[in-house]
Each structure stands twice: as C-alpha cells, then as structure tokens.
Amino acid sequence: MHQIIIIGSGPAGFTAGIYAARAGLEPLLIASSVEPGGELMNTTDVENFPGFPEGIQGPELMEKIQSQAERFGTKVLYADVSELDLDGDVKRVTTSDGEVYETKTVIFATGSAYRKLGIADEERLTGHGVSWCATCDGFFFREKTIAVVGGGDSAMEEATFLTRFADKVYVIHRRDSLKASKIMQQRALDNEKIEFVWNSEVTAIHGEGEVTGVTLRDTVTGDSSELEIGGLFVAIGNDPRTHLVHGKLDLTDEGTIAVDGRSSQTSVSGVFAAGDVVDPTYRQAITAAASGTVAALDAEHYLAATENS
C-alpha cells in the first residue's frame, strides 16, 4: 500500500514528488513510458525559470527536477496508466501491463497534449513533414521552406528555433495579431527568415511520401490559396489530459480538473490535481511546479488528518 501515487512526470508531478518524499511519504511517481518529462522535454531555451539567469534547456531542467525528486526517495515507474478506481479510502491505479497499485492518495498531474488541426492527411503525414515538436524534428528540415501554425508563445518559439535549420519559416495565423508575449513576438518579427501569413488557416495538407504544401483559407474573405512548403509544425495550443478521469472527477467548463479554491483537492476525497491539467490560464513551468507543491502538501495534510481521525 502506497501513501501517495503521483501520475504524471512534468514539473508538477516531480515537484510533488520532491515535497512528498521529503515528508517521508515514499511516493510512487508513474511517468509515461512514451513521453516522460512533460512539455519541457520539447522546449529549447527556458529563460524564465527562477535560478537560471543564463537560461537552461528544457530537457536539462526536467532532468535536474527529476534527480532532486529521486534523491529524496521518489520512486519512478515508467508505465502508462490505463484505469483508475478512485472510490473508497483505498485508490487503485492500473497500468497498461495489468499491474495494480493501491494507494491512500492520488496526485493527478498529467499535463496537457498538443492540439491538432483536425484535417484530412494530418495523421497520415505525421512524421513525414507534419510535426508538433521543433526541437525533436527541426534538424530534418535543413535548407527547407517550412511553416508553423499558431500565434502564441509556443508558435513563436517554434518558428524562431526552426530558423536555425530552415531557409524560410512562414507563420500562419488565423488573426491579424498575435497572442504571444511581447518579447516572443518581437524576436519572431525581427527575424529575417520568418514571414507572417495573417488571417489564414490551413484547410488541407498536400503530399504523398512527405509534405509538399498546404491550402490556406483567408479568414476574412474566404478565398483559398496554395503555399508550397516542405514541412508543417502545428503549435495551436494544448488540451488537458483528463481522459482517465472522465466520469470520475468533476471538470471545469474549460475541460480542466475542478479543484476547491486555491487548493488541489478534487471532487473526490483523497484525490488531488496539479499543473496544466488544472490550469487553463497560466500554463507555465513555474506555476506547474508551484501547483505540485500545493498538491503534495494537501495530500500530506489529508493523510495526517485521516490517520488521526
């Protein structure tokens, strides 16, 4: 029987592990077998995480946070959770290999997943020119003309990073202004390799073995046009990974897990949530880490209260 099982391995999950382990609760953290480490594993320069004045690479930051959690006794299991039984005082977590782990508390910190365009051939050409990760795939687009879809910080970061490899990077955005922070906007706007395609959305992706171009629709006039590119990077946001708790935990209108006020307490006693899976607004590594702290402390207080009752 575990005291705490943490599901998720981003800044929220591993920070929860640090605090829970330091409290002597010997947490088990179940990290994805496919995508451990969360979104920071796909991030290049992290310049706004406190303590790193010169910046740090996303994967290196996650390695440090994980090492810190393991140093205090967090046990990391690389597996995928397939089922949750959250009823009663004993919670049961089942992994895809059929193993069942019992625990008194659960911290759900599964983060969010890349949002897709939802158009024909997007899936077919994934890995053949369609990508959601510039740091993973940018190297394969040397001296090519490519495009990034989106208008937020992620899109600006992807586009700027890709100029290291590509000859030209189009940024396709459905509006005539960006949602990205001012500093990220300016970096992209000042980059001579980046050209913005305003008021446009991708309606089709072309190519047989690899991407050769896209069809664009003007969101103002409705007119269509063709754009020849050798790669398409989708950076249009994320959706919280809540599929495991549908029908088990209350969700907000935004689709995130509902928690009680500033706490991490979900609608089920003994189940807590942290990170991007509860945060539709800020979605920063530092706020996720802080949220993980809250969840670990809430779980610790819950365990103390139930033991003394």
PDB file of C-alpha atoms in Angstrom:
ATOM      1  CA  MET A   1       0.000   0.000   0.000  1.00  0.00           C
ATOM      2  CA  HIS A   2       1.413   3.361  -1.037  1.00  0.00           C
ATOM      3  CA  GLN A   3       0.805   6.611   0.792  1.00  0.00           C
ATOM      4  CA  ILE A   4       0.883   8.663  -2.426  1.00  0.00           C
ATOM      5  CA  ILE A   5       0.874   7.803  -6.119  1.00  0.00           C
ATOM      6  CA  ILE A   6       1.669  10.651  -8.488  1.00  0.00           C
ATOM      7  CA  ILE A   7       0.502  10.255 -12.075  1.00  0.00           C
ATOM      8  CA  GLY A   8       2.498  12.486 -14.414  1.00  0.00           C
ATOM      9  CA  SER A   9       6.141  13.444 -14.827  1.00  0.00           C
ATOM     10  CA  GLY A  10       6.290  17.144 -15.674  1.00  0.00           C
ATOM     11  CA  PRO A  11       7.256  19.997 -13.329  1.00  0.00           C
ATOM     12  CA  ALA A  12       4.051  19.495 -11.313  1.00  0.00           C
ATOM     13  CA  GLY A  13       4.492  15.759 -10.847  1.00  0.00           C
ATOM     14  CA  PHE A  14       8.169  15.787  -9.953  1.00  0.00           C
ATOM     15  CA  THR A  15       7.833  18.814  -7.652  1.00  0.00           C
ATOM     16  CA  ALA A  16       5.031  16.984  -5.865  1.00  0.00           C
ATOM     17  CA  GLY A  17       7.466  14.079  -5.612  1.00  0.00           C
ATOM     18  CA  ILE A  18      10.138  16.281  -4.025  1.00  0.00           C
ATOM     19  CA  TYR A  19       7.790  17.538  -1.324  1.00  0.00           C
ATOM     20  CA  ALA A  20       6.082  14.204  -0.687  1.00  0.00           C
ATOM     21  CA  ALA A  21       9.404  12.382  -0.466  1.00  0.00           C
ATOM     22  CA  ARG A  22      10.895  14.961   1.898  1.00  0.00           C
ATOM     23  CA  ALA A  23       7.852  14.408   4.106  1.00  0.00           C
ATOM     24  CA  GLY A  24       8.788  10.723   4.323  1.00  0.00           C
ATOM     25  CA  LEU A  25       5.780   9.530   2.310  1.00  0.00           C
ATOM     26  CA  GLU A  26       7.824   7.472  -0.201  1.00  0.00           C
ATOM     27  CA  PRO A  27       5.765   8.459  -3.257  1.00  0.00           C
ATOM     28  CA  LEU A  28       5.491   6.328  -6.361  1.00  0.00           C
ATOM     29  CA  LEU A  29       5.543   8.504  -9.490  1.00  0.00           C
ATOM     30  CA  ILE A  30       4.179   6.888 -12.634  1.00  0.00           C
ATOM     31  CA  ALA A  31       5.741   8.535 -15.658  1.00  0.00           C
ATOM     32  CA  SER A  32       4.639   7.889 -19.204  1.00  0.00           C
ATOM     33  CA  SER A  33       6.548   5.125 -20.940  1.00  0.00           C
ATOM     34  CA  VAL A  34       6.431   7.133 -24.178  1.00  0.00           C
ATOM     35  CA  GLU A  35       6.592  10.825 -23.220  1.00  0.00           C
ATOM     36  CA  PRO A  36       8.136  11.182 -19.753  1.00  0.00           C
ATOM     37  CA  GLY A  37       9.107  14.651 -18.604  1.00  0.00           C
ATOM     38  CA  GLY A  38       6.172  16.677 -19.890  1.00  0.00           C
ATOM     39  CA  GLU A  39       6.231  19.546 -22.361  1.00  0.00           C
ATOM     40  CA  LEU A  40       9.596  20.854 -21.191  1.00  0.00           C
ATOM     41  CA  MET A  41      11.184  17.886 -22.948  1.00  0.00           C
ATOM     42  CA  ASN A  42      10.166  19.589 -26.207  1.00  0.00           C
ATOM     43  CA  THR A  43      11.331  23.075 -25.189  1.00  0.00           C
ATOM     44  CA  THR A  44      14.640  24.658 -26.100  1.00  0.00           C
ATOM     45  CA  ASP A  45      15.746  27.676 -24.056  1.00  0.00           C
ATOM     46  CA  VAL A  46      13.874  28.141 -20.777  1.00  0.00           C
ATOM     47  CA  GLU A  47      14.735  31.699 -19.748  1.00  0.00           C
ATOM     48  CA  ASN A  48      12.093  32.437 -17.115  1.00  0.00           C
ATOM     49  CA  PHE A  49      12.529  29.613 -14.596  1.00  0.00           C
ATOM     50  CA  PRO A  50      13.980  31.148 -11.400  1.00  0.00           C
ATOM     51  CA  GLY A  51      17.536  30.182 -10.516  1.00  0.00           C
ATOM     52  CA  PHE A  52      18.896  30.002 -14.062  1.00  0.00           C
ATOM     53  CA  PRO A  53      19.903  33.554 -15.047  1.00  0.00           C
ATOM     54  CA  GLU A  54      21.543  32.373 -18.267  1.00  0.00           C
ATOM     55  CA  GLY A  55      18.621  30.123 -19.155  1.00  0.00           C
ATOM     56  CA  ILE A  56      18.545  26.341 -19.374  1.00  0.00           C
ATOM     57  CA  GLN A  57      17.424  23.749 -21.916  1.00  0.00           C
ATOM     58  CA  GLY A  58      14.028  22.218 -21.142  1.00  0.00           C
ATOM     59  CA  PRO A  59      15.211  18.583 -21.018  1.00  0.00           C
ATOM     60  CA  GLU A  60      18.128  19.534 -18.752  1.00  0.00           C
ATOM     61  CA  LEU A  61      15.775  21.338 -16.364  1.00  0.00           C
ATOM     62  CA  MET A  62      13.494  18.304 -16.181  1.00  0.00           C
ATOM     63  CA  GLU A  63      16.487  16.040 -15.567  1.00  0.00           C
ATOM     64  CA  LYS A  64      17.507  18.212 -12.613  1.00  0.00           C
ATOM     65  CA  ILE A  65      13.993  18.278 -11.128  1.00  0.00           C
ATOM     66  CA  GLN A  66      13.667  14.503 -11.508  1.00  0.00           C
ATOM     67  CA  SER A  67      17.086  13.905  -9.942  1.00  0.00           C
ATOM     68  CA  GLN A  68      16.076  16.064  -6.998  1.00  0.00           C
ATOM     69  CA  ALA A  69      12.853  14.095  -6.502  1.00  0.00           C
ATOM     70  CA  GLU A  70      14.699  10.773  -6.702  1.00  0.00           C
ATOM     71  CA  ARG A  71      17.383  11.996  -4.319  1.00  0.00           C
ATOM     72  CA  PHE A  72      14.752  12.311  -1.588  1.00  0.00           C
ATOM     73  CA  GLY A  73      13.230   8.909  -2.320  1.00  0.00           C
ATOM     74  CA  THR A  74      10.634   9.301  -5.054  1.00  0.00           C
ATOM     75  CA  LYS A  75      10.359   6.014  -6.939  1.00  0.00           C
ATOM     76  CA  VAL A  76       9.791   6.497 -10.682  1.00  0.00           C
ATOM     77  CA  LEU A  77       7.918   3.886 -12.691  1.00  0.00           C
ATOM     78  CA  TYR A  78       7.915   4.232 -16.497  1.00  0.00           C
ATOM     79  CA  ALA A  79       4.491   2.901 -17.389  1.00  0.00           C
ATOM     80  CA  ASP A  80       1.147   4.076 -18.739  1.00  0.00           C
ATOM     81  CA  VAL A  81      -1.926   4.229 -16.527  1.00  0.00           C
ATOM     82  CA  SER A  82      -4.901   2.526 -18.143  1.00  0.00           C
ATOM     83  CA  GLU A  83      -7.538   2.608 -15.396  1.00  0.00           C
ATOM     84  CA  LEU A  84      -8.297   4.369 -12.124  1.00  0.00           C
ATOM     85  CA  ASP A  85     -10.568   3.265  -9.289  1.00  0.00           C
ATOM     86  CA  LEU A  86     -10.933   6.305  -7.045  1.00  0.00           C
ATOM     87  CA  ASP A  87     -13.836   5.152  -4.895  1.00  0.00           C
ATOM     88  CA  GLY A  88     -13.363   4.480  -1.196  1.00  0.00           C
ATOM     89  CA  ASP A  89     -10.395   5.037   1.094  1.00  0.00           C
ATOM     90  CA  VAL A  90      -8.087   2.838  -0.994  1.00  0.00           C
ATOM     91  CA  LYS A  91      -7.494   4.026  -4.561  1.00  0.00           C
ATOM     92  CA  ARG A  92      -6.354   1.605  -7.262  1.00  0.00           C
ATOM     93  CA  VAL A  93      -4.170   2.539 -10.217  1.00  0.00           C
ATOM     94  CA  THR A  94      -3.890   0.003 -13.055  1.00  0.00           C
ATOM     95  CA  THR A  95      -1.112   0.225 -15.636  1.00  0.00           C
ATOM     96  CA  SER A  96      -1.254  -0.995 -19.222  1.00  0.00           C
ATOM     97  CA  ASP A  97       0.676  -4.152 -18.312  1.00  0.00           C
ATOM     98  CA  GLY A  98      -2.073  -5.144 -15.882  1.00  0.00           C
ATOM     99  CA  GLU A  99      -0.262  -4.248 -12.644  1.00  0.00           C
ATOM    100  CA  VAL A 100      -2.489  -2.780  -9.920  1.00  0.00           C
ATOM    101  CA  TYR A 101      -1.093  -0.362  -7.336  1.00  0.00           C
ATOM    102  CA  GLU A 102      -3.043   0.568  -4.210  1.00  0.00           C
ATOM    103  CA  THR A 103      -2.673   3.926  -2.520  1.00  0.00           C
ATOM    104  CA  LYS A 104      -4.305   6.160   0.058  1.00  0.00           C
ATOM    105  CA  THR A 105      -3.966   9.299  -2.082  1.00  0.00           C
ATOM    106  CA  VAL A 106      -3.510  10.152  -5.751  1.00  0.00           C
ATOM    107  CA  ILE A 107      -1.976  13.271  -7.253  1.00  0.00           C
ATOM    108  CA  PHE A 108      -3.082  13.664 -10.857  1.00  0.00           C
ATOM    109  CA  ALA A 109      -0.524  15.724 -12.820  1.00  0.00           C
ATOM    110  CA  THR A 110      -0.851  14.503 -16.399  1.00  0.00           C
ATOM    111  CA  GLY A 111      -0.430  17.919 -18.040  1.00  0.00           C
ATOM    112  CA  SER A 112      -1.770  18.630 -21.499  1.00  0.00           C
ATOM    113  CA  ALA A 113      -1.483  17.274 -25.040  1.00  0.00           C
ATOM    114  CA  TYR A 114      -0.771  19.007 -28.333  1.00  0.00           C
ATOM    115  CA  ARG A 115      -3.910  20.211 -30.095  1.00  0.00           C
ATOM    116  CA  LYS A 116      -4.321  19.042 -33.690  1.00  0.00           C
ATOM    117  CA  LEU A 117      -5.742  20.808 -36.723  1.00  0.00           C
ATOM    118  CA  GLY A 118      -8.251  18.018 -37.277  1.00  0.00           C
ATOM    119  CA  ILE A 119      -7.986  17.970 -41.058  1.00  0.00           C
ATOM    120  CA  ALA A 120      -7.510  15.209 -43.613  1.00  0.00           C
ATOM    121  CA  ASP A 121      -3.982  13.838 -44.045  1.00  0.00           C
ATOM    122  CA  GLU A 122      -2.722  15.356 -40.790  1.00  0.00           C
ATOM    123  CA  GLU A 123      -2.314  11.936 -39.221  1.00  0.00           C
ATOM    124  CA  ARG A 124      -1.096  10.303 -42.430  1.00  0.00           C
ATOM    125  CA  LEU A 125       1.725  12.817 -42.852  1.00  0.00           C
ATOM    126  CA  THR A 126       2.716  12.920 -39.192  1.00  0.00           C
ATOM    127  CA  GLY A 127       6.403  12.071 -39.157  1.00  0.00           C
ATOM    128  CA  HIS A 128       6.574  12.812 -42.879  1.00  0.00           C
ATOM    129  CA  GLY A 129       6.647  16.575 -42.643  1.00  0.00           C
ATOM    130  CA  VAL A 130       3.905  17.242 -40.082  1.00  0.00           C
ATOM    131  CA  SER A 131       5.254  17.717 -36.571  1.00  0.00           C
ATOM    132  CA  TRP A 132       4.369  19.158 -33.166  1.00  0.00           C
ATOM    133  CA  CYS A 133       7.946  19.382 -31.877  1.00  0.00           C
ATOM    134  CA  ALA A 134      10.583  21.653 -33.412  1.00  0.00           C
ATOM    135  CA  THR A 135      13.303  20.507 -31.025  1.00  0.00           C
ATOM    136  CA  CYS A 136      12.595  16.889 -31.905  1.00  0.00           C
ATOM    137  CA  ASP A 137      12.388  17.274 -35.675  1.00  0.00           C
ATOM    138  CA  GLY A 138      13.930  20.607 -36.663  1.00  0.00           C
ATOM    139  CA  PHE A 139      17.197  19.018 -37.776  1.00  0.00           C
ATOM    140  CA  PHE A 140      15.385  17.168 -40.569  1.00  0.00           C
ATOM    141  CA  PHE A 141      14.298  20.421 -42.219  1.00  0.00           C
ATOM    142  CA  ARG A 142      17.678  21.875 -43.078  1.00  0.00           C
ATOM    143  CA  GLU A 143      17.587  24.303 -46.017  1.00  0.00           C
ATOM    144  CA  LYS A 144      13.834  23.797 -46.497  1.00  0.00           C
ATOM    145  CA  THR A 145      10.886  26.164 -46.550  1.00  0.00           C
ATOM    146  CA  ILE A 146       8.513  25.283 -43.754  1.00  0.00           C
ATOM    147  CA  ALA A 147       5.536  26.724 -41.869  1.00  0.00           C
ATOM    148  CA  VAL A 148       4.384  27.000 -38.275  1.00  0.00           C
ATOM    149  CA  VAL A 149       0.679  27.293 -37.435  1.00  0.00           C
ATOM    150  CA  GLY A 150      -0.220  29.356 -34.380  1.00  0.00           C
ATOM    151  CA  GLY A 151       0.049  32.751 -32.732  1.00  0.00           C
ATOM    152  CA  GLY A 152       1.066  32.085 -29.143  1.00  0.00           C
ATOM    153  CA  ASP A 153       4.389  31.797 -27.338  1.00  0.00           C
ATOM    154  CA  SER A 154       4.847  28.189 -28.433  1.00  0.00           C
ATOM    155  CA  ALA A 155       4.400  29.090 -32.084  1.00  0.00           C
ATOM    156  CA  MET A 156       6.868  31.978 -31.843  1.00  0.00           C
ATOM    157  CA  GLU A 157       9.404  29.786 -30.064  1.00  0.00           C
ATOM    158  CA  GLU A 158       8.993  27.011 -32.626  1.00  0.00           C
ATOM    159  CA  ALA A 159       9.368  29.420 -35.555  1.00  0.00           C
ATOM    160  CA  THR A 160      12.431  31.135 -34.096  1.00  0.00           C
ATOM    161  CA  PHE A 161      14.096  27.820 -33.285  1.00  0.00           C
ATOM    162  CA  LEU A 162      13.403  26.428 -36.749  1.00  0.00           C
ATOM    163  CA  THR A 163      15.271  29.299 -38.403  1.00  0.00           C
ATOM    164  CA  ARG A 164      18.437  27.544 -37.222  1.00  0.00           C
ATOM    165  CA  PHE A 165      17.755  24.892 -39.852  1.00  0.00           C
ATOM    166  CA  ALA A 166      15.250  26.101 -42.439  1.00  0.00           C
ATOM    167  CA  ASP A 167      15.901  28.652 -45.176  1.00  0.00           C
ATOM    168  CA  LYS A 168      12.481  30.216 -44.607  1.00  0.00           C
ATOM    169  CA  VAL A 169       9.739  29.857 -41.992  1.00  0.00           C
ATOM    170  CA  TYR A 170       6.166  31.023 -42.565  1.00  0.00           C
ATOM    171  CA  VAL A 171       3.998  31.668 -39.525  1.00  0.00           C
ATOM    172  CA  ILE A 172       0.354  31.041 -40.383  1.00  0.00           C
ATOM    173  CA  HIS A 173      -2.125  32.685 -38.014  1.00  0.00           C
ATOM    174  CA  ARG A 174      -5.886  32.932 -38.302  1.00  0.00           C
ATOM    175  CA  ARG A 175      -5.955  36.532 -36.976  1.00  0.00           C
ATOM    176  CA  ASP A 176      -4.074  39.747 -37.699  1.00  0.00           C
ATOM    177  CA  SER A 177      -2.459  39.976 -34.259  1.00  0.00           C
ATOM    178  CA  LEU A 178      -0.556  37.573 -32.018  1.00  0.00           C
ATOM    179  CA  LYS A 179      -1.374  36.176 -28.588  1.00  0.00           C
ATOM    180  CA  ALA A 180       2.304  35.655 -27.776  1.00  0.00           C
ATOM    181  CA  SER A 181       4.143  37.704 -25.167  1.00  0.00           C
ATOM    182  CA  LYS A 182       5.745  40.912 -26.435  1.00  0.00           C
ATOM    183  CA  ILE A 183       9.301  39.595 -26.182  1.00  0.00           C
ATOM    184  CA  MET A 184       8.465  36.413 -28.102  1.00  0.00           C
ATOM    185  CA  GLN A 185       6.585  38.399 -30.757  1.00  0.00           C
ATOM    186  CA  GLN A 186       9.468  40.789 -31.259  1.00  0.00           C
ATOM    187  CA  ARG A 187      12.013  38.005 -31.663  1.00  0.00           C
ATOM    188  CA  ALA A 188       9.937  36.450 -34.417  1.00  0.00           C
ATOM    189  CA  LEU A 189       9.084  39.743 -36.112  1.00  0.00           C
ATOM    190  CA  ASP A 190      12.743  40.783 -36.135  1.00  0.00           C
ATOM    191  CA  ASN A 191      13.920  37.501 -37.647  1.00  0.00           C
ATOM    192  CA  GLU A 192      14.571  37.952 -41.357  1.00  0.00           C
ATOM    193  CA  LYS A 193      13.885  34.277 -42.045  1.00  0.00           C
ATOM    194  CA  ILE A 194      10.321  34.484 -40.692  1.00  0.00           C
ATOM    195  CA  GLU A 195       7.384  35.715 -42.768  1.00  0.00           C
ATOM    196  CA  PHE A 196       3.886  36.060 -41.314  1.00  0.00           C
ATOM    197  CA  VAL A 197       0.779  34.912 -43.185  1.00  0.00           C
ATOM    198  CA  TRP A 198      -2.045  36.747 -41.425  1.00  0.00           C
ATOM    199  CA  ASN A 199      -5.778  35.965 -41.343  1.00  0.00           C
ATOM    200  CA  SER A 200      -5.212  32.468 -42.698  1.00  0.00           C
ATOM    201  CA  GLU A 201      -5.983  28.913 -41.680  1.00  0.00           C
ATOM    202  CA  VAL A 202      -4.786  25.588 -43.065  1.00  0.00           C
ATOM    203  CA  THR A 203      -7.610  23.629 -44.675  1.00  0.00           C
ATOM    204  CA  ALA A 204      -5.599  20.890 -46.413  1.00  0.00           C
ATOM    205  CA  ILE A 205      -2.134  19.359 -46.323  1.00  0.00           C
ATOM    206  CA  HIS A 206      -0.617  18.020 -49.538  1.00  0.00           C
ATOM    207  CA  GLY A 207       1.978  15.352 -50.214  1.00  0.00           C
ATOM    208  CA  GLU A 208       2.359  11.639 -50.775  1.00  0.00           C
ATOM    209  CA  GLY A 209       5.504  10.444 -49.016  1.00  0.00           C
ATOM    210  CA  GLU A 210       6.176  13.845 -47.465  1.00  0.00           C
ATOM    211  CA  VAL A 211       4.582  17.281 -47.122  1.00  0.00           C
ATOM    212  CA  THR A 212       4.778  19.406 -50.265  1.00  0.00           C
ATOM    213  CA  GLY A 213       2.348  22.206 -49.455  1.00  0.00           C
ATOM    214  CA  VAL A 214      -0.868  23.363 -47.833  1.00  0.00           C
ATOM    215  CA  THR A 215      -4.112  25.008 -48.847  1.00  0.00           C
ATOM    216  CA  LEU A 216      -4.925  28.200 -46.955  1.00  0.00           C
ATOM    217  CA  ARG A 217      -8.282  29.896 -46.456  1.00  0.00           C
ATOM    218  CA  ASP A 218      -8.404  33.621 -45.846  1.00  0.00           C
ATOM    219  CA  THR A 219     -10.457  34.037 -42.652  1.00  0.00           C
ATOM    220  CA  VAL A 220     -11.663  37.484 -43.788  1.00  0.00           C
ATOM    221  CA  THR A 221     -12.508  36.970 -47.469  1.00  0.00           C
ATOM    222  CA  GLY A 222     -12.882  33.198 -47.613  1.00  0.00           C
ATOM    223  CA  ASP A 223     -10.534  32.972 -50.587  1.00  0.00           C
ATOM    224  CA  SER A 224      -8.248  29.941 -50.943  1.00  0.00           C
ATOM    225  CA  SER A 225      -4.580  29.888 -51.898  1.00  0.00           C
ATOM    226  CA  GLU A 226      -1.735  27.391 -52.068  1.00  0.00           C
ATOM    227  CA  LEU A 227       1.568  27.572 -50.198  1.00  0.00           C
ATOM    228  CA  GLU A 228       4.477  25.346 -51.137  1.00  0.00           C
ATOM    229  CA  ILE A 229       6.363  24.098 -48.073  1.00  0.00           C
ATOM    230  CA  GLY A 230       8.430  21.096 -47.095  1.00  0.00           C
ATOM    231  CA  GLY A 231       7.200  20.818 -43.535  1.00  0.00           C
ATOM    232  CA  LEU A 232       4.379  21.907 -41.214  1.00  0.00           C
ATOM    233  CA  PHE A 233       4.700  22.438 -37.469  1.00  0.00           C
ATOM    234  CA  VAL A 234       1.440  22.707 -35.516  1.00  0.00           C
ATOM    235  CA  ALA A 235       1.560  24.949 -32.422  1.00  0.00           C
ATOM    236  CA  ILE A 236      -2.074  25.894 -31.763  1.00  0.00           C
ATOM    237  CA  GLY A 237      -2.321  25.062 -28.102  1.00  0.00           C
ATOM    238  CA  ASN A 238      -2.929  22.130 -25.831  1.00  0.00           C
ATOM    239  CA  ASP A 239      -5.773  20.224 -24.233  1.00  0.00           C
ATOM    240  CA  PRO A 240      -5.634  18.907 -20.657  1.00  0.00           C
ATOM    241  CA  ARG A 241      -5.057  15.151 -20.425  1.00  0.00           C
ATOM    242  CA  THR A 242      -8.175  14.211 -18.486  1.00  0.00           C
ATOM    243  CA  HIS A 243      -9.397  11.111 -20.365  1.00  0.00           C
ATOM    244  CA  LEU A 244      -8.603   8.859 -17.399  1.00  0.00           C
ATOM    245  CA  VAL A 245     -10.884  10.788 -15.044  1.00  0.00           C
ATOM    246  CA  HIS A 246     -13.917  11.465 -17.242  1.00  0.00           C
ATOM    247  CA  GLY A 247     -16.930  10.490 -15.179  1.00  0.00           C
ATOM    248  CA  LYS A 248     -14.746  10.128 -12.080  1.00  0.00           C
ATOM    249  CA  LEU A 249     -13.755  13.738 -11.267  1.00  0.00           C
ATOM    250  CA  ASP A 250     -15.597  16.999 -11.848  1.00  0.00           C
ATOM    251  CA  LEU A 251     -14.252  19.094 -14.733  1.00  0.00           C
ATOM    252  CA  THR A 252     -14.476  22.821 -15.396  1.00  0.00           C
ATOM    253  CA  ASP A 253     -16.035  24.458 -18.454  1.00  0.00           C
ATOM    254  CA  GLU A 254     -12.505  24.712 -19.893  1.00  0.00           C
ATOM    255  CA  GLY A 255     -12.074  20.950 -19.575  1.00  0.00           C
ATOM    256  CA  THR A 256      -9.561  21.065 -16.731  1.00  0.00           C
ATOM    257  CA  ILE A 257      -9.985  19.169 -13.468  1.00  0.00           C
ATOM    258  CA  ALA A 258     -12.008  21.207 -10.988  1.00  0.00           C
ATOM    259  CA  VAL A 259     -10.325  21.886  -7.641  1.00  0.00           C
ATOM    260  CA  ASP A 260     -11.542  23.549  -4.471  1.00  0.00           C
ATOM    261  CA  GLY A 261     -10.418  27.182  -4.461  1.00  0.00           C
ATOM    262  CA  ARG A 262      -6.644  27.591  -4.282  1.00  0.00           C
ATOM    263  CA  SER A 263      -6.218  24.033  -3.073  1.00  0.00           C
ATOM    264  CA  SER A 264      -5.560  20.941  -5.178  1.00  0.00           C
ATOM    265  CA  GLN A 265      -8.485  18.976  -3.733  1.00  0.00           C
ATOM    266  CA  THR A 266     -10.664  17.497  -6.468  1.00  0.00           C
ATOM    267  CA  SER A 267     -14.295  16.412  -6.179  1.00  0.00           C
ATOM    268  CA  VAL A 268     -13.158  13.053  -4.738  1.00  0.00           C
ATOM    269  CA  SER A 269     -11.677  12.849  -1.253  1.00  0.00           C
ATOM    270  CA  GLY A 270      -8.018  11.847  -1.280  1.00  0.00           C
ATOM    271  CA  VAL A 271      -7.524  12.741  -4.945  1.00  0.00           C
ATOM    272  CA  PHE A 272      -5.565  15.866  -5.799  1.00  0.00           C
ATOM    273  CA  ALA A 273      -4.616  17.508  -9.095  1.00  0.00           C
ATOM    274  CA  ALA A 274      -1.806  19.816 -10.144  1.00  0.00           C
ATOM    275  CA  GLY A 275      -0.188  21.536 -13.111  1.00  0.00           C
ATOM    276  CA  ASP A 276      -1.618  22.220 -16.555  1.00  0.00           C
ATOM    277  CA  VAL A 277      -4.384  19.677 -16.007  1.00  0.00           C
ATOM    278  CA  VAL A 278      -5.980  22.202 -13.600  1.00  0.00           C
ATOM    279  CA  ASP A 279      -4.695  25.425 -15.188  1.00  0.00           C
ATOM    280  CA  PRO A 280      -6.234  26.737 -18.432  1.00  0.00           C
ATOM    281  CA  THR A 281      -4.759  30.209 -17.999  1.00  0.00           C
ATOM    282  CA  TYR A 282      -1.108  30.494 -16.985  1.00  0.00           C
ATOM    283  CA  ARG A 283       0.392  27.174 -18.089  1.00  0.00           C
ATOM    284  CA  GLN A 284       3.981  27.943 -17.136  1.00  0.00           C
ATOM    285  CA  ALA A 285       6.609  25.547 -15.806  1.00  0.00           C
ATOM    286  CA  ILE A 286       6.970  27.589 -12.617  1.00  0.00           C
ATOM    287  CA  THR A 287       3.217  27.702 -11.921  1.00  0.00           C
ATOM    288  CA  ALA A 288       3.004  23.955 -12.571  1.00  0.00           C
ATOM    289  CA  ALA A 289       5.832  23.357 -10.110  1.00  0.00           C
ATOM    290  CA  ALA A 290       4.109  25.541  -7.519  1.00  0.00           C
ATOM    291  CA  SER A 291       0.885  23.644  -8.117  1.00  0.00           C
ATOM    292  CA  GLY A 292       2.725  20.385  -7.500  1.00  0.00           C
ATOM    293  CA  THR A 293       3.919  21.771  -4.182  1.00  0.00           C
ATOM    294  CA  VAL A 294       0.339  22.571  -3.193  1.00  0.00           C
ATOM    295  CA  ALA A 295      -0.830  19.071  -4.127  1.00  0.00           C
ATOM    296  CA  ALA A 296       1.891  17.355  -2.106  1.00  0.00           C
ATOM    297  CA  LEU A 297       1.179  19.489   0.962  1.00  0.00           C
ATOM    298  CA  ASP A 298      -2.563  18.938   0.616  1.00  0.00           C
ATOM    299  CA  ALA A 299      -2.041  15.179   0.350  1.00  0.00           C
ATOM    300  CA  GLU A 300       0.285  15.214   3.362  1.00  0.00           C
ATOM    301  CA  HIS A 301      -2.292  17.101   5.442  1.00  0.00           C
ATOM    302  CA  TYR A 302      -5.049  14.755   4.286  1.00  0.00           C
ATOM    303  CA  LEU A 303      -3.063  11.686   5.301  1.00  0.00           C
ATOM    304  CA  ALA A 304      -2.271  13.197   8.698  1.00  0.00           C
ATOM    305  CA  ALA A 305      -5.928  14.041   9.288  1.00  0.00           C
ATOM    306  CA  THR A 306      -7.212  10.587   8.279  1.00  0.00           C
ATOM    307  CA  GLU A 307      -4.615   8.819  10.431  1.00  0.00           C
ATOM    308  CA  ASN A 308      -5.615  10.883  13.461  1.00  0.00           C
ATOM    309  CA  SER A 309      -9.360  10.507  12.924  1.00  0.00           C
TER     310      SER A 309
END
